[in-house]
Short mmCIF file of C-alpha atoms in Angstrom, two decimals:
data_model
loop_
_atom_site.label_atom_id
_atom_site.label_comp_id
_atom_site.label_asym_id
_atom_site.label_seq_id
_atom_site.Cartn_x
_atom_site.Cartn_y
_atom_site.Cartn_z
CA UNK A 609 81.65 23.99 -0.04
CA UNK A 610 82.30 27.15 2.03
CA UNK A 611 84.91 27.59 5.07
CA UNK A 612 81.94 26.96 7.43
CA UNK A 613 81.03 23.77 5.73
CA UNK A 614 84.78 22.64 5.62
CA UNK A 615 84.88 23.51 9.29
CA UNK A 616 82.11 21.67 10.58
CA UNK A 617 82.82 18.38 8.91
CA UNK A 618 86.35 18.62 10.17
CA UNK A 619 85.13 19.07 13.56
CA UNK A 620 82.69 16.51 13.47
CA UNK A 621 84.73 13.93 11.50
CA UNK A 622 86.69 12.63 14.75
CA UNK A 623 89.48 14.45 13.71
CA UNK A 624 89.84 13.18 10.04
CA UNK A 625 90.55 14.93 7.07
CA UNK A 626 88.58 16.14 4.55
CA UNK A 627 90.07 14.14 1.78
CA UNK A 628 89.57 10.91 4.53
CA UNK A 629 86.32 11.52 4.90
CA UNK A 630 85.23 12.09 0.90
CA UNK A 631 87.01 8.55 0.28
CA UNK A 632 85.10 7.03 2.44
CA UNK A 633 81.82 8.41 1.94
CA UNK A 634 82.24 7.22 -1.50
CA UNK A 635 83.28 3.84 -0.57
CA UNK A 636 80.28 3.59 1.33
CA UNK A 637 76.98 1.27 0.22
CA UNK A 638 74.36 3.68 0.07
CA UNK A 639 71.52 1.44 0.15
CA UNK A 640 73.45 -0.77 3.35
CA UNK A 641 73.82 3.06 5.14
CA UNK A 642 69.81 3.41 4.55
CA UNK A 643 69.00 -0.02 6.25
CA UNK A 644 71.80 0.49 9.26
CA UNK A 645 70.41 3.71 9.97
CA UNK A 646 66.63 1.55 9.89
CA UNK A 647 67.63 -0.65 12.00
CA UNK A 648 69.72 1.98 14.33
CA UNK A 649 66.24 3.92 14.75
CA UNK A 650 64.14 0.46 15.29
CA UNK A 651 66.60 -0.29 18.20
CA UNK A 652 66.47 3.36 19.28
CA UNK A 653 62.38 3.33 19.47
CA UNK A 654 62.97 0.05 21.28
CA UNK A 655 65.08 1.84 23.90
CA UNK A 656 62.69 4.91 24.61
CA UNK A 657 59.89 2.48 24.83
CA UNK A 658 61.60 0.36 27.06
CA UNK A 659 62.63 3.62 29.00
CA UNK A 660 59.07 5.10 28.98
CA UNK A 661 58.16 1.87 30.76
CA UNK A 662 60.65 1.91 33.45
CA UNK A 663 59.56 5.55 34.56
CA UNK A 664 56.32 4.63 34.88
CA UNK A 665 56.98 1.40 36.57
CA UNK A 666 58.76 3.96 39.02
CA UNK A 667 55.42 6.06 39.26
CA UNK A 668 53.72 3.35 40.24
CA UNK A 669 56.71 2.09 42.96
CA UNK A 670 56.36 6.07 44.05
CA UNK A 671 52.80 6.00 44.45
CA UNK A 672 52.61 3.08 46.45
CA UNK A 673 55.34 3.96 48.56
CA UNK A 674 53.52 7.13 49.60
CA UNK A 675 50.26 4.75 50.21
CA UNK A 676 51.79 2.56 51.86
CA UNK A 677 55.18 3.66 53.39
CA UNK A 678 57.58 1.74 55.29
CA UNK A 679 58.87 -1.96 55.02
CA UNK A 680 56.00 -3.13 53.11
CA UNK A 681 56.47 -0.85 50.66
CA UNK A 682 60.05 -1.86 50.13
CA UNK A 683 58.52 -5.44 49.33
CA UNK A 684 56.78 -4.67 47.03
CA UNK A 685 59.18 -3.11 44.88
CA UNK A 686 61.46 -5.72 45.61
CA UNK A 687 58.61 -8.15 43.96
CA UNK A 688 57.91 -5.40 41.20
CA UNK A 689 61.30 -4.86 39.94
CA UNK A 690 61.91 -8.62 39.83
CA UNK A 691 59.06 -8.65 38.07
CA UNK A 692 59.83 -6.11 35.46
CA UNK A 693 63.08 -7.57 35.18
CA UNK A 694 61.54 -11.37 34.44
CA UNK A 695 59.45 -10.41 32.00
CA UNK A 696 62.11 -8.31 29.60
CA UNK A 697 64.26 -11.40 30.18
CA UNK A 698 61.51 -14.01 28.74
CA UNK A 699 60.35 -11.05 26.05
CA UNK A 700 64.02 -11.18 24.48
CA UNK A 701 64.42 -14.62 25.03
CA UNK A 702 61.10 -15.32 23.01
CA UNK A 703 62.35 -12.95 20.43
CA UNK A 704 65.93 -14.48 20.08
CA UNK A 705 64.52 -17.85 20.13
CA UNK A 706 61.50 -17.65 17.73
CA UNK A 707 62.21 -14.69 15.21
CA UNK A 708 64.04 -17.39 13.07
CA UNK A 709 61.27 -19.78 13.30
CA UNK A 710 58.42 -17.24 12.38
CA UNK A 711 60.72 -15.82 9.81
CA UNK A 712 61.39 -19.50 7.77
CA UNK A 713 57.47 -20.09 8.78
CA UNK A 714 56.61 -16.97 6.85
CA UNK A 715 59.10 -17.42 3.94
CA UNK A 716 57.07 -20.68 3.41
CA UNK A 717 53.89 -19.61 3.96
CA UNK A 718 54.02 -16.75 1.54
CA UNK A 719 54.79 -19.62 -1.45
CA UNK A 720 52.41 -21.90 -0.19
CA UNK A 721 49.45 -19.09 -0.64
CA UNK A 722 51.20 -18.17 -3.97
CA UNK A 723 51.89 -14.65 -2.04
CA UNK A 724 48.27 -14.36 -0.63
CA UNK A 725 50.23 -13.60 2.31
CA UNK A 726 53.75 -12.24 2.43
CA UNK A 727 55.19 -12.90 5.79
CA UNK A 728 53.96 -14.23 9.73
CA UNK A 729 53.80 -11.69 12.53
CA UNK A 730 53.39 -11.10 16.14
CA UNK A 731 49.83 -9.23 16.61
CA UNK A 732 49.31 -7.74 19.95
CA UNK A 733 45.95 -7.62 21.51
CA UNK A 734 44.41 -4.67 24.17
CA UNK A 735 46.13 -6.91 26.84
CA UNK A 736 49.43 -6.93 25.45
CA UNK A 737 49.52 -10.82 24.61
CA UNK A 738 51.05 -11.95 21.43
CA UNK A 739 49.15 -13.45 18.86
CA UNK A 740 50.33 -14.98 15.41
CA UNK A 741 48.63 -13.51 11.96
CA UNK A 742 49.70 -13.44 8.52
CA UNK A 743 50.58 -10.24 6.96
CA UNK A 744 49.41 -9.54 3.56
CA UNK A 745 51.20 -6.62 0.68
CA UNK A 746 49.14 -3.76 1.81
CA UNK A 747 50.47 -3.98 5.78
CA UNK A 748 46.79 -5.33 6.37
CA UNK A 749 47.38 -8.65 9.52
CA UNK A 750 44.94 -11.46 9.52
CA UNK A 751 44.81 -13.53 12.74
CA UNK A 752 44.62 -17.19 12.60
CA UNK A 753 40.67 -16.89 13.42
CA UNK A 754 40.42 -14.77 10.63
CA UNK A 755 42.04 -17.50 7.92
CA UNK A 756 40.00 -19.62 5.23
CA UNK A 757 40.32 -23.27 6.59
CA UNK A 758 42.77 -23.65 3.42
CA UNK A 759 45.18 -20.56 4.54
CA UNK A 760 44.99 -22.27 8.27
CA UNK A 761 45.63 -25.58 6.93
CA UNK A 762 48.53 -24.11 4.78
CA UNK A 763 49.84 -22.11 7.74
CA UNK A 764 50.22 -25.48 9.97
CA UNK A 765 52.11 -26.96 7.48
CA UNK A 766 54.32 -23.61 6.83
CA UNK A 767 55.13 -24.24 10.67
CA UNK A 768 55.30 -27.78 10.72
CA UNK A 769 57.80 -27.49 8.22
CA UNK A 770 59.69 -24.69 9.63
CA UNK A 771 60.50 -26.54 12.97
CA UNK A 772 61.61 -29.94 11.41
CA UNK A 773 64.19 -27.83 9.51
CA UNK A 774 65.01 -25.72 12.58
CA UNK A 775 65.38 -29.63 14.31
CA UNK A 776 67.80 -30.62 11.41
CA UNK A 777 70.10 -27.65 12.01
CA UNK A 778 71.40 -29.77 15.36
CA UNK A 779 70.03 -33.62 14.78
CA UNK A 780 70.73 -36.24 12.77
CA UNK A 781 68.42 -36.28 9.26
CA UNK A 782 64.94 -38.51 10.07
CA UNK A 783 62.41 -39.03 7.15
CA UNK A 784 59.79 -36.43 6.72
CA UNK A 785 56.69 -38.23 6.33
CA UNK A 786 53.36 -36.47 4.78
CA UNK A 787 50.39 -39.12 4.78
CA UNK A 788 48.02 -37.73 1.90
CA UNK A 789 49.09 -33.86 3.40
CA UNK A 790 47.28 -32.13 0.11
CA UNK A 791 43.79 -33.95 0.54
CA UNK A 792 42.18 -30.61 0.77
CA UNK A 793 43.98 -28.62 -2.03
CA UNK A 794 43.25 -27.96 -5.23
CA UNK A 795 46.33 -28.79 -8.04
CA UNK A 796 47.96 -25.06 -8.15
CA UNK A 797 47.68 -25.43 -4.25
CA UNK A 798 49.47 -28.73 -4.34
CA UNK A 799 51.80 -28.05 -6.65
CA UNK A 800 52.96 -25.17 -4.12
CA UNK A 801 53.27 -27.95 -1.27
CA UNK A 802 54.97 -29.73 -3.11
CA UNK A 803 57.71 -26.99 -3.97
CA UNK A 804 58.11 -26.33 -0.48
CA UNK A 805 58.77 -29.81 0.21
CA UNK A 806 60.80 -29.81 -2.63
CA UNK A 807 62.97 -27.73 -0.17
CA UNK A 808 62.81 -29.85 3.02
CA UNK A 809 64.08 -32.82 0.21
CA UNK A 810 67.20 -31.37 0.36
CA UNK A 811 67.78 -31.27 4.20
CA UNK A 812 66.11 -34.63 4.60
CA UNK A 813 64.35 -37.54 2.87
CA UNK A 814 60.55 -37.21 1.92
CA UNK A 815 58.16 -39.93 1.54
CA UNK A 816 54.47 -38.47 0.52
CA UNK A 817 51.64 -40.84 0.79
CA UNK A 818 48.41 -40.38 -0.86
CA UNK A 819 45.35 -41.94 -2.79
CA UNK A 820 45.41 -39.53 -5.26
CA UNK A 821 46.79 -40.54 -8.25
CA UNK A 822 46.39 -37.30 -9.98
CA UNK A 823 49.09 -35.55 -7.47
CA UNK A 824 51.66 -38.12 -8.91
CA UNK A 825 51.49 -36.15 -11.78
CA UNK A 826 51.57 -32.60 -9.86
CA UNK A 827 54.89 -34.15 -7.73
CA UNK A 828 56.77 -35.09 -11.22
CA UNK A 829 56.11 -31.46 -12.29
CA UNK A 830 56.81 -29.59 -9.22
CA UNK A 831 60.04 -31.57 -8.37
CA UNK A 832 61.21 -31.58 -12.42
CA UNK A 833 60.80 -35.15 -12.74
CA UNK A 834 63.23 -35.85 -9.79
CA UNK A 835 61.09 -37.92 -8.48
CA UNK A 836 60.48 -41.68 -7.11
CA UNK A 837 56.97 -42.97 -7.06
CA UNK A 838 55.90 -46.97 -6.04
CA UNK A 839 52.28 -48.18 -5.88
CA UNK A 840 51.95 -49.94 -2.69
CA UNK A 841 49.48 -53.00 -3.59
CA UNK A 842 47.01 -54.89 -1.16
CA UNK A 843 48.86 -56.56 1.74
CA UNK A 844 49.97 -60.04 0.25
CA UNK A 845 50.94 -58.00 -3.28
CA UNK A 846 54.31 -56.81 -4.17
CA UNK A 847 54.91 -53.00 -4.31
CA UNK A 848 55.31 -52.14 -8.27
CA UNK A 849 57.24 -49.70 -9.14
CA UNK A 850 55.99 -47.20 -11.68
CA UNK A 851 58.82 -44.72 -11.65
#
């Protein structure tokens, strides 16, 4: 490296060395560097959007104070800026509150369409409402109006899931109970319900319920044979065991 390449890195080092500043851009994470500086420029864009809107909010104030003039004017920008104000608060609320949610929704979404689908989303519409969709490999969203009845019926039961393990992070465990919840699925379909519940078995107990006798056999498979199973007989006849 040159004197004017020694110089500049001195000078822009915050007044540490040279030899400082090698160690510890070797003891640096290269790949944790590339996803800081991701998520630095995410929160950046966030910032200039947020700042594009606030100037022209204040267009708009501008213009209507030049309509308008006077203490009427000075309303309504009261109102407006309380406005602007409320709805950033219940936008980052909404995004604190329900990124973790959507996120655990997603996760089991994706294995309950074997990948179909990789993630959940918030779409947003020519009006600026949010709208949930599924977001597949290639970037491509698919609203909920858009799903097969199976993805919809698998994406109520990704969220279903989702919130009684969100509940369970702060309340006592209560049984999970799915009354014959994989009537409409085929076997490799079940067998992916069945690993995801697999998953709430561990935060909680699950009873399943169903007519099917063939999805006894699914269960034993998907949960490794670590599971219980009882035949529940006609009122009047004792419940028999089979495993």
């Amino acid at each position: 490296m040159n004197g004017r390449g020694c110089a500049t890195l001195e000078a822009d080092g915050d007044g540490l060395g040279l030899v400082v500043l090698a160690e510890e851009c070797h003891s640096n994470d290269p790949d944790q560097a590339a996803a800081r500086e991701q998520t630095l420029k995410k929160s950046l864009e966030e910032v200039r959007e947020r700042q594009l809107t606030n100037i022209q909010h204040s267009k708009d104030t501008e213009r209507v104070f030049e309509a308008v003039g006077g203490d009427a004017a000075a309303q309504y920008a009261r109102v407006r800026s309380a406005s602007v104000i409320l709805r950033w608060a219940i936008e980052r609320f909404r995004r604190e509150k329900q990124a973790p949610l959507l996120k655990r929704a997603g996760e089991l979404f994706s294995i309950l369409t074997a990948g179909s689908f990789e993630r959940l989303t918030l779409a947003y519409d020519e009006k600026d409402v949010p709208h949930l969709a599924g977001l597949r490999g290639d970037g491509g969203a698919v609203p909920v109006s858009g799903l097969s009845e199976g993805a919809a019926d698998q994406l109520l039961m990704a969220l279903r899931i989702a919130a009684v393990e969100e509940y369970l992070t702060h309340s006592a465990p209560a049984p999970f109970i799915a009354d014959d919840l994989f009537i409409n699925y085929d076997d490799a379909r079940a067998a992916a319900g069945f690993k995801v519940l697999q998953q709430l078995a561990e935060k909680t107990q699950v009873l399943f319920f169903t007519h099917h006798q063939h999805l006894v056999g699914v269960a034993r498979t998907a949960f490794d044979g670590h599971v219980a199973t009882a035949v529940l007989e006609p009122r009047g006849v004792p419940i028999k065991n089979v495993a």
